[in-house]
């Protein structure tokens, strides 16, 4: 949700969104403190670090950069437990998940940009490589079909959940694009193309409208937005204007399913009910 505000700031340049972000950030820190290592979910920390480092890049406010670096470094130090680039999703649990590897790689790229430090790009490359080896659907000929699996069991040494979510596809897409921009290595470009093609073919209906995560409760309500953020980056950075049309079609569909109060719920395929009321977790 923090990044939605940053998207608005980035695309419009309107300073009201910088103010809105800072209000949200101050509220978050008042409730959660400025050291987030007490949270056992490493992906939670990675998501907030992405928001902060993006906010720094868009506003120049050094506090955001300081907070992102400090918390990312603490998270990475404890999550990098396997020696193969993959990260622990939740402290005390074994195995690795796309929901930590994808955003951690993205965040490391942003930190590399913001701090002009190669070491963070090295971390991003390391995380991506481990993630790719464990959770990308690669056939015996070495061809990746674009399907990013959810989780891997280190105890059983195998993929434990083949589910592909919009947010895991999205952050893997974003990491591939950012690492291609940095390295020029065509593998990252090919991976990005495969992820985008698989996602468009499997997560959208015959009209090209995203059909998954059709819910108004729980974490799934925010996942589609994460995908869309990185589809935009893919379209812009790798020169695929056809996906601007794809994004616009989805946005128009969601908008047209608003109710008379102008509210569009997260289940895009359905008309928003007139009595729709958002509450935390419900």
mmCIF file of C-alpha atoms in Angstrom:
data_model
loop_
_atom_site.group_PDB
_atom_site.id
_atom_site.type_symbol
_atom_site.label_atom_id
_atom_site.label_comp_id
_atom_site.label_asym_id
_atom_site.label_seq_id
_atom_site.Cartn_x
_atom_site.Cartn_y
_atom_site.Cartn_z
ATOM 1 C CA UNK A 1 0.000 0.000 0.000
ATOM 2 C CA UNK A 2 2.959 2.314 0.663
ATOM 3 C CA UNK A 3 4.149 1.639 -2.867
ATOM 4 C CA UNK A 4 0.783 2.557 -4.364
ATOM 5 C CA UNK A 5 1.373 6.059 -2.993
ATOM 6 C CA UNK A 6 4.895 6.034 -4.441
ATOM 7 C CA UNK A 7 3.537 4.945 -7.825
ATOM 8 C CA UNK A 8 1.277 7.985 -7.763
ATOM 9 C CA UNK A 9 4.233 10.206 -6.818
ATOM 10 C CA UNK A 10 6.458 8.741 -9.520
ATOM 11 C CA UNK A 11 3.896 9.013 -12.305
ATOM 12 C CA UNK A 12 2.443 12.430 -11.447
ATOM 13 C CA UNK A 13 5.206 14.247 -9.587
ATOM 14 C CA UNK A 14 2.501 15.713 -7.338
ATOM 15 C CA UNK A 15 4.069 16.570 -3.948
ATOM 16 C CA UNK A 16 0.875 15.673 -2.075
ATOM 17 C CA UNK A 17 1.903 12.035 -2.480
ATOM 18 C CA UNK A 18 5.295 12.674 -0.878
ATOM 19 C CA UNK A 19 3.472 14.165 2.090
ATOM 20 C CA UNK A 20 1.031 11.264 2.169
ATOM 21 C CA UNK A 21 3.890 8.765 2.143
ATOM 22 C CA UNK A 22 5.689 10.525 4.966
ATOM 23 C CA UNK A 23 2.524 10.561 7.079
ATOM 24 C CA UNK A 24 2.133 6.823 6.513
ATOM 25 C CA UNK A 25 5.813 6.230 7.254
ATOM 26 C CA UNK A 26 5.746 8.215 10.511
ATOM 27 C CA UNK A 27 2.627 6.339 11.605
ATOM 28 C CA UNK A 28 4.242 3.000 10.746
ATOM 29 C CA UNK A 29 7.373 3.817 12.751
ATOM 30 C CA UNK A 30 5.310 4.993 15.708
ATOM 31 C CA UNK A 31 3.550 1.641 15.788
ATOM 32 C CA UNK A 32 6.437 -0.642 14.776
ATOM 33 C CA UNK A 33 9.578 1.254 15.773
ATOM 34 C CA UNK A 34 12.500 1.877 13.438
ATOM 35 C CA UNK A 35 14.231 -1.481 13.988
ATOM 36 C CA UNK A 36 11.998 -4.136 12.429
ATOM 37 C CA UNK A 37 14.122 -7.166 13.288
ATOM 38 C CA UNK A 38 11.582 -8.132 15.951
ATOM 39 C CA UNK A 39 9.364 -9.289 13.078
ATOM 40 C CA UNK A 40 10.075 -12.967 12.352
ATOM 41 C CA UNK A 41 8.783 -12.664 8.778
ATOM 42 C CA UNK A 42 11.732 -11.649 6.624
ATOM 43 C CA UNK A 43 9.513 -10.812 3.674
ATOM 44 C CA UNK A 44 7.633 -8.234 5.750
ATOM 45 C CA UNK A 45 10.924 -6.452 6.366
ATOM 46 C CA UNK A 46 11.899 -6.654 2.697
ATOM 47 C CA UNK A 47 8.583 -5.121 1.577
ATOM 48 C CA UNK A 48 8.972 -2.133 3.899
ATOM 49 C CA UNK A 49 12.610 -1.683 2.922
ATOM 50 C CA UNK A 50 11.559 -1.508 -0.735
ATOM 51 C CA UNK A 51 9.034 1.193 0.118
ATOM 52 C CA UNK A 52 11.614 3.211 2.037
ATOM 53 C CA UNK A 53 14.400 2.987 -0.532
ATOM 54 C CA UNK A 54 12.003 3.867 -3.344
ATOM 55 C CA UNK A 55 10.788 6.820 -1.294
ATOM 56 C CA UNK A 56 14.382 7.989 -0.888
ATOM 57 C CA UNK A 57 14.999 7.752 -4.629
ATOM 58 C CA UNK A 58 11.850 9.778 -5.315
ATOM 59 C CA UNK A 59 12.179 12.397 -2.552
ATOM 60 C CA UNK A 60 15.842 12.485 -1.489
ATOM 61 C CA UNK A 61 14.913 12.179 2.195
ATOM 62 C CA UNK A 62 17.972 10.471 3.707
ATOM 63 C CA UNK A 63 16.082 9.005 6.662
ATOM 64 C CA UNK A 64 14.258 6.637 4.327
ATOM 65 C CA UNK A 65 17.545 5.380 2.873
ATOM 66 C CA UNK A 66 19.063 4.941 6.331
ATOM 67 C CA UNK A 67 16.060 2.952 7.523
ATOM 68 C CA UNK A 68 16.004 0.748 4.422
ATOM 69 C CA UNK A 69 19.718 -0.061 4.569
ATOM 70 C CA UNK A 70 19.794 -0.788 8.286
ATOM 71 C CA UNK A 71 16.793 -3.092 8.273
ATOM 72 C CA UNK A 72 17.710 -4.845 5.031
ATOM 73 C CA UNK A 73 21.209 -5.577 6.325
ATOM 74 C CA UNK A 74 19.869 -7.103 9.553
ATOM 75 C CA UNK A 75 17.280 -9.138 7.701
ATOM 76 C CA UNK A 76 19.750 -10.402 5.105
ATOM 77 C CA UNK A 77 22.312 -11.402 7.723
ATOM 78 C CA UNK A 78 19.865 -13.744 9.437
ATOM 79 C CA UNK A 79 17.938 -14.933 6.363
ATOM 80 C CA UNK A 80 21.001 -15.909 4.314
ATOM 81 C CA UNK A 81 21.298 -19.239 6.087
ATOM 82 C CA UNK A 82 21.760 -21.801 3.317
ATOM 83 C CA UNK A 83 24.832 -20.595 1.453
ATOM 84 C CA UNK A 84 23.140 -20.880 -1.944
ATOM 85 C CA UNK A 85 21.530 -17.434 -2.250
ATOM 86 C CA UNK A 86 18.058 -18.459 -1.139
ATOM 87 C CA UNK A 87 16.663 -16.789 1.958
ATOM 88 C CA UNK A 88 14.641 -17.990 4.926
ATOM 89 C CA UNK A 89 11.077 -16.724 4.735
ATOM 90 C CA UNK A 90 10.241 -16.937 8.440
ATOM 91 C CA UNK A 91 12.732 -17.243 11.277
ATOM 92 C CA UNK A 92 12.532 -20.656 12.886
ATOM 93 C CA UNK A 93 11.180 -22.269 9.705
ATOM 94 C CA UNK A 94 13.207 -24.285 7.243
ATOM 95 C CA UNK A 95 12.939 -23.918 3.502
ATOM 96 C CA UNK A 96 12.753 -20.933 1.212
ATOM 97 C CA UNK A 97 9.942 -19.054 -0.503
ATOM 98 C CA UNK A 98 9.589 -16.848 -3.542
ATOM 99 C CA UNK A 99 7.883 -14.253 -1.365
ATOM 100 C CA UNK A 100 11.222 -13.423 0.294
ATOM 101 C CA UNK A 101 13.668 -14.083 -2.551
ATOM 102 C CA UNK A 102 11.849 -11.908 -5.092
ATOM 103 C CA UNK A 103 11.428 -8.762 -2.996
ATOM 104 C CA UNK A 104 14.872 -9.140 -1.412
ATOM 105 C CA UNK A 105 16.493 -9.184 -4.857
ATOM 106 C CA UNK A 106 14.468 -6.134 -5.919
ATOM 107 C CA UNK A 107 15.356 -4.303 -2.712
ATOM 108 C CA UNK A 108 19.053 -5.089 -3.100
ATOM 109 C CA UNK A 109 18.958 -3.608 -6.616
ATOM 110 C CA UNK A 110 17.323 -0.430 -5.313
ATOM 111 C CA UNK A 111 19.937 -0.195 -2.552
ATOM 112 C CA UNK A 112 22.663 -0.631 -5.155
ATOM 113 C CA UNK A 113 21.224 2.325 -7.060
ATOM 114 C CA UNK A 114 20.640 4.510 -4.007
ATOM 115 C CA UNK A 115 24.003 3.854 -2.353
ATOM 116 C CA UNK A 116 26.022 3.367 -5.550
ATOM 117 C CA UNK A 117 27.451 0.223 -4.005
ATOM 118 C CA UNK A 118 28.220 -2.830 -6.110
ATOM 119 C CA UNK A 119 27.947 -5.075 -3.044
ATOM 120 C CA UNK A 120 24.169 -4.750 -3.053
ATOM 121 C CA UNK A 121 23.924 -5.679 -6.697
ATOM 122 C CA UNK A 122 26.150 -8.649 -5.894
ATOM 123 C CA UNK A 123 23.632 -9.667 -3.237
ATOM 124 C CA UNK A 124 20.785 -9.283 -5.720
ATOM 125 C CA UNK A 125 22.587 -11.485 -8.264
ATOM 126 C CA UNK A 126 23.307 -14.058 -5.547
ATOM 127 C CA UNK A 127 19.702 -14.145 -4.312
ATOM 128 C CA UNK A 128 18.293 -14.301 -7.840
ATOM 129 C CA UNK A 129 20.618 -17.151 -8.792
ATOM 130 C CA UNK A 130 19.589 -19.199 -5.766
ATOM 131 C CA UNK A 131 15.935 -18.425 -6.319
ATOM 132 C CA UNK A 132 16.188 -19.385 -9.991
ATOM 133 C CA UNK A 133 17.866 -22.693 -9.198
ATOM 134 C CA UNK A 134 15.240 -23.753 -6.668
ATOM 135 C CA UNK A 135 11.926 -22.175 -7.634
ATOM 136 C CA UNK A 136 11.919 -21.445 -11.373
ATOM 137 C CA UNK A 137 10.241 -24.080 -13.564
ATOM 138 C CA UNK A 138 13.185 -25.065 -15.766
ATOM 139 C CA UNK A 139 12.981 -28.182 -17.931
ATOM 140 C CA UNK A 140 15.668 -30.787 -18.559
ATOM 141 C CA UNK A 141 16.938 -28.789 -21.533
ATOM 142 C CA UNK A 142 17.523 -25.753 -19.316
ATOM 143 C CA UNK A 143 14.562 -23.764 -20.661
ATOM 144 C CA UNK A 144 12.593 -21.665 -18.175
ATOM 145 C CA UNK A 145 8.884 -21.502 -18.994
ATOM 146 C CA UNK A 146 8.124 -18.443 -16.816
ATOM 147 C CA UNK A 147 6.343 -20.243 -13.980
ATOM 148 C CA UNK A 148 7.738 -19.249 -10.566
ATOM 149 C CA UNK A 149 6.967 -21.756 -7.805
ATOM 150 C CA UNK A 150 5.972 -20.652 -4.327
ATOM 151 C CA UNK A 151 8.151 -22.617 -1.913
ATOM 152 C CA UNK A 152 10.980 -25.130 -1.594
ATOM 153 C CA UNK A 153 11.612 -27.628 1.212
ATOM 154 C CA UNK A 154 15.251 -27.814 2.227
ATOM 155 C CA UNK A 155 14.434 -30.816 4.427
ATOM 156 C CA UNK A 156 13.072 -32.812 1.484
ATOM 157 C CA UNK A 157 15.227 -31.093 -1.147
ATOM 158 C CA UNK A 158 12.296 -30.462 -3.478
ATOM 159 C CA UNK A 159 9.655 -27.912 -4.428
ATOM 160 C CA UNK A 160 6.938 -28.058 -1.795
ATOM 161 C CA UNK A 161 4.346 -25.793 -3.444
ATOM 162 C CA UNK A 162 4.086 -25.192 -7.196
ATOM 163 C CA UNK A 163 1.432 -22.460 -6.817
ATOM 164 C CA UNK A 164 2.247 -19.310 -8.783
ATOM 165 C CA UNK A 165 0.985 -16.063 -7.292
ATOM 166 C CA UNK A 166 0.750 -12.666 -8.909
ATOM 167 C CA UNK A 167 3.148 -11.157 -6.378
ATOM 168 C CA UNK A 168 5.809 -13.851 -6.792
ATOM 169 C CA UNK A 169 5.576 -13.600 -10.570
ATOM 170 C CA UNK A 170 5.723 -9.820 -10.196
ATOM 171 C CA UNK A 171 8.791 -9.478 -7.992
ATOM 172 C CA UNK A 172 10.661 -12.128 -9.996
ATOM 173 C CA UNK A 173 9.835 -10.120 -13.113
ATOM 174 C CA UNK A 174 11.032 -6.925 -11.448
ATOM 175 C CA UNK A 175 14.291 -8.496 -10.279
ATOM 176 C CA UNK A 176 14.979 -9.900 -13.748
ATOM 177 C CA UNK A 177 14.393 -6.497 -15.382
ATOM 178 C CA UNK A 178 16.539 -4.615 -12.852
ATOM 179 C CA UNK A 179 19.400 -7.109 -13.121
ATOM 180 C CA UNK A 180 19.256 -7.010 -16.918
ATOM 181 C CA UNK A 181 19.466 -3.218 -16.748
ATOM 182 C CA UNK A 182 22.528 -3.504 -14.524
ATOM 183 C CA UNK A 183 24.406 -6.414 -16.109
ATOM 184 C CA UNK A 184 23.226 -6.604 -19.703
ATOM 185 C CA UNK A 185 23.143 -10.393 -19.262
ATOM 186 C CA UNK A 186 20.581 -11.673 -21.756
ATOM 187 C CA UNK A 187 19.502 -14.458 -19.397
ATOM 188 C CA UNK A 188 17.723 -11.897 -17.251
ATOM 189 C CA UNK A 189 15.922 -10.479 -20.279
ATOM 190 C CA UNK A 190 14.898 -13.948 -21.412
ATOM 191 C CA UNK A 191 13.662 -14.738 -17.909
ATOM 192 C CA UNK A 192 11.633 -11.523 -17.812
ATOM 193 C CA UNK A 193 10.060 -12.326 -21.196
ATOM 194 C CA UNK A 194 9.178 -15.843 -20.026
ATOM 195 C CA UNK A 195 7.667 -14.649 -16.739
ATOM 196 C CA UNK A 196 5.557 -12.015 -18.456
ATOM 197 C CA UNK A 197 4.326 -14.392 -21.165
ATOM 198 C CA UNK A 198 3.462 -17.169 -18.696
ATOM 199 C CA UNK A 199 1.689 -14.761 -16.373
ATOM 200 C CA UNK A 200 -0.394 -13.167 -19.126
ATOM 201 C CA UNK A 201 -1.347 -16.614 -20.442
ATOM 202 C CA UNK A 202 -2.147 -18.244 -17.110
ATOM 203 C CA UNK A 203 -3.256 -15.498 -14.734
ATOM 204 C CA UNK A 204 -5.612 -13.699 -17.119
ATOM 205 C CA UNK A 205 -8.843 -14.785 -18.766
ATOM 206 C CA UNK A 206 -9.528 -14.894 -22.507
ATOM 207 C CA UNK A 207 -10.126 -11.131 -22.483
ATOM 208 C CA UNK A 208 -6.728 -10.459 -20.886
ATOM 209 C CA UNK A 209 -8.172 -9.533 -17.480
ATOM 210 C CA UNK A 210 -6.395 -10.913 -14.424
ATOM 211 C CA UNK A 211 -8.618 -13.692 -13.067
ATOM 212 C CA UNK A 212 -6.757 -14.801 -9.922
ATOM 213 C CA UNK A 213 -6.879 -13.388 -6.374
ATOM 214 C CA UNK A 214 -10.592 -12.617 -6.721
ATOM 215 C CA UNK A 215 -11.072 -11.964 -3.027
ATOM 216 C CA UNK A 216 -11.676 -9.059 -0.675
ATOM 217 C CA UNK A 217 -10.076 -10.616 2.409
ATOM 218 C CA UNK A 218 -6.524 -11.392 3.461
ATOM 219 C CA UNK A 219 -3.150 -10.832 1.814
ATOM 220 C CA UNK A 220 -4.320 -11.883 -1.656
ATOM 221 C CA UNK A 221 -6.149 -8.573 -2.039
ATOM 222 C CA UNK A 222 -2.845 -6.749 -2.528
ATOM 223 C CA UNK A 223 -1.019 -9.222 -4.745
ATOM 224 C CA UNK A 224 -2.308 -8.103 -8.160
ATOM 225 C CA UNK A 225 -1.058 -4.580 -7.580
ATOM 226 C CA UNK A 226 2.462 -5.874 -7.012
ATOM 227 C CA UNK A 227 2.348 -7.701 -10.345
ATOM 228 C CA UNK A 228 1.067 -4.600 -12.148
ATOM 229 C CA UNK A 229 3.870 -2.462 -10.701
ATOM 230 C CA UNK A 230 6.518 -4.675 -12.267
ATOM 231 C CA UNK A 231 4.620 -5.198 -15.513
ATOM 232 C CA UNK A 232 4.801 -1.434 -15.942
ATOM 233 C CA UNK A 233 8.526 -1.526 -15.321
ATOM 234 C CA UNK A 234 8.932 -4.401 -17.785
ATOM 235 C CA UNK A 235 6.966 -2.544 -20.465
ATOM 236 C CA UNK A 236 8.963 0.657 -19.963
ATOM 237 C CA UNK A 237 12.470 -0.712 -19.495
ATOM 238 C CA UNK A 238 12.424 -3.545 -22.031
ATOM 239 C CA UNK A 239 10.315 -1.830 -24.661
ATOM 240 C CA UNK A 240 7.017 -3.735 -24.642
ATOM 241 C CA UNK A 241 4.291 -1.124 -25.229
ATOM 242 C CA UNK A 242 1.735 -3.875 -25.853
ATOM 243 C CA UNK A 243 1.680 -4.396 -22.096
ATOM 244 C CA UNK A 244 0.677 -0.782 -21.544
ATOM 245 C CA UNK A 245 -2.508 -1.767 -23.348
ATOM 246 C CA UNK A 246 -2.797 -4.867 -21.151
ATOM 247 C CA UNK A 247 -2.398 -2.769 -18.009
ATOM 248 C CA UNK A 248 -4.888 -0.181 -19.226
ATOM 249 C CA UNK A 249 -7.468 -2.844 -20.059
ATOM 250 C CA UNK A 250 -7.209 -4.284 -16.543
ATOM 251 C CA UNK A 251 -7.387 -0.863 -14.911
ATOM 252 C CA UNK A 252 -10.405 0.073 -17.014
ATOM 253 C CA UNK A 253 -12.143 -3.182 -16.104
ATOM 254 C CA UNK A 254 -11.543 -2.667 -12.376
ATOM 255 C CA UNK A 255 -12.697 0.959 -12.649
ATOM 256 C CA UNK A 256 -15.872 -0.019 -14.461
ATOM 257 C CA UNK A 257 -16.746 -2.434 -11.685
ATOM 258 C CA UNK A 258 -16.812 0.371 -9.112
ATOM 259 C CA UNK A 259 -19.968 1.086 -7.135
ATOM 260 C CA UNK A 260 -21.852 4.384 -7.009
ATOM 261 C CA UNK A 261 -19.444 5.680 -4.337
ATOM 262 C CA UNK A 262 -16.527 5.237 -6.715
ATOM 263 C CA UNK A 263 -15.050 2.256 -4.854
ATOM 264 C CA UNK A 264 -13.450 -0.611 -6.767
ATOM 265 C CA UNK A 265 -12.891 -3.680 -4.630
ATOM 266 C CA UNK A 266 -9.941 -6.010 -5.155
ATOM 267 C CA UNK A 267 -12.050 -8.727 -6.794
ATOM 268 C CA UNK A 268 -11.796 -7.038 -10.190
ATOM 269 C CA UNK A 269 -14.016 -9.472 -12.063
ATOM 270 C CA UNK A 270 -17.045 -8.557 -9.963
ATOM 271 C CA UNK A 271 -19.158 -5.463 -9.542
ATOM 272 C CA UNK A 272 -18.371 -3.810 -6.215
ATOM 273 C CA UNK A 273 -21.348 -4.145 -3.915
ATOM 274 C CA UNK A 274 -23.095 -0.988 -2.791
ATOM 275 C CA UNK A 275 -22.627 -1.931 0.874
ATOM 276 C CA UNK A 276 -18.923 -2.773 0.445
ATOM 277 C CA UNK A 277 -16.943 -1.720 3.507
ATOM 278 C CA UNK A 278 -13.253 -2.380 3.988
ATOM 279 C CA UNK A 279 -11.994 -3.447 7.383
ATOM 280 C CA UNK A 280 -8.545 -4.707 8.311
ATOM 281 C CA UNK A 281 -8.493 -8.376 7.329
ATOM 282 C CA UNK A 282 -12.107 -8.403 6.182
#
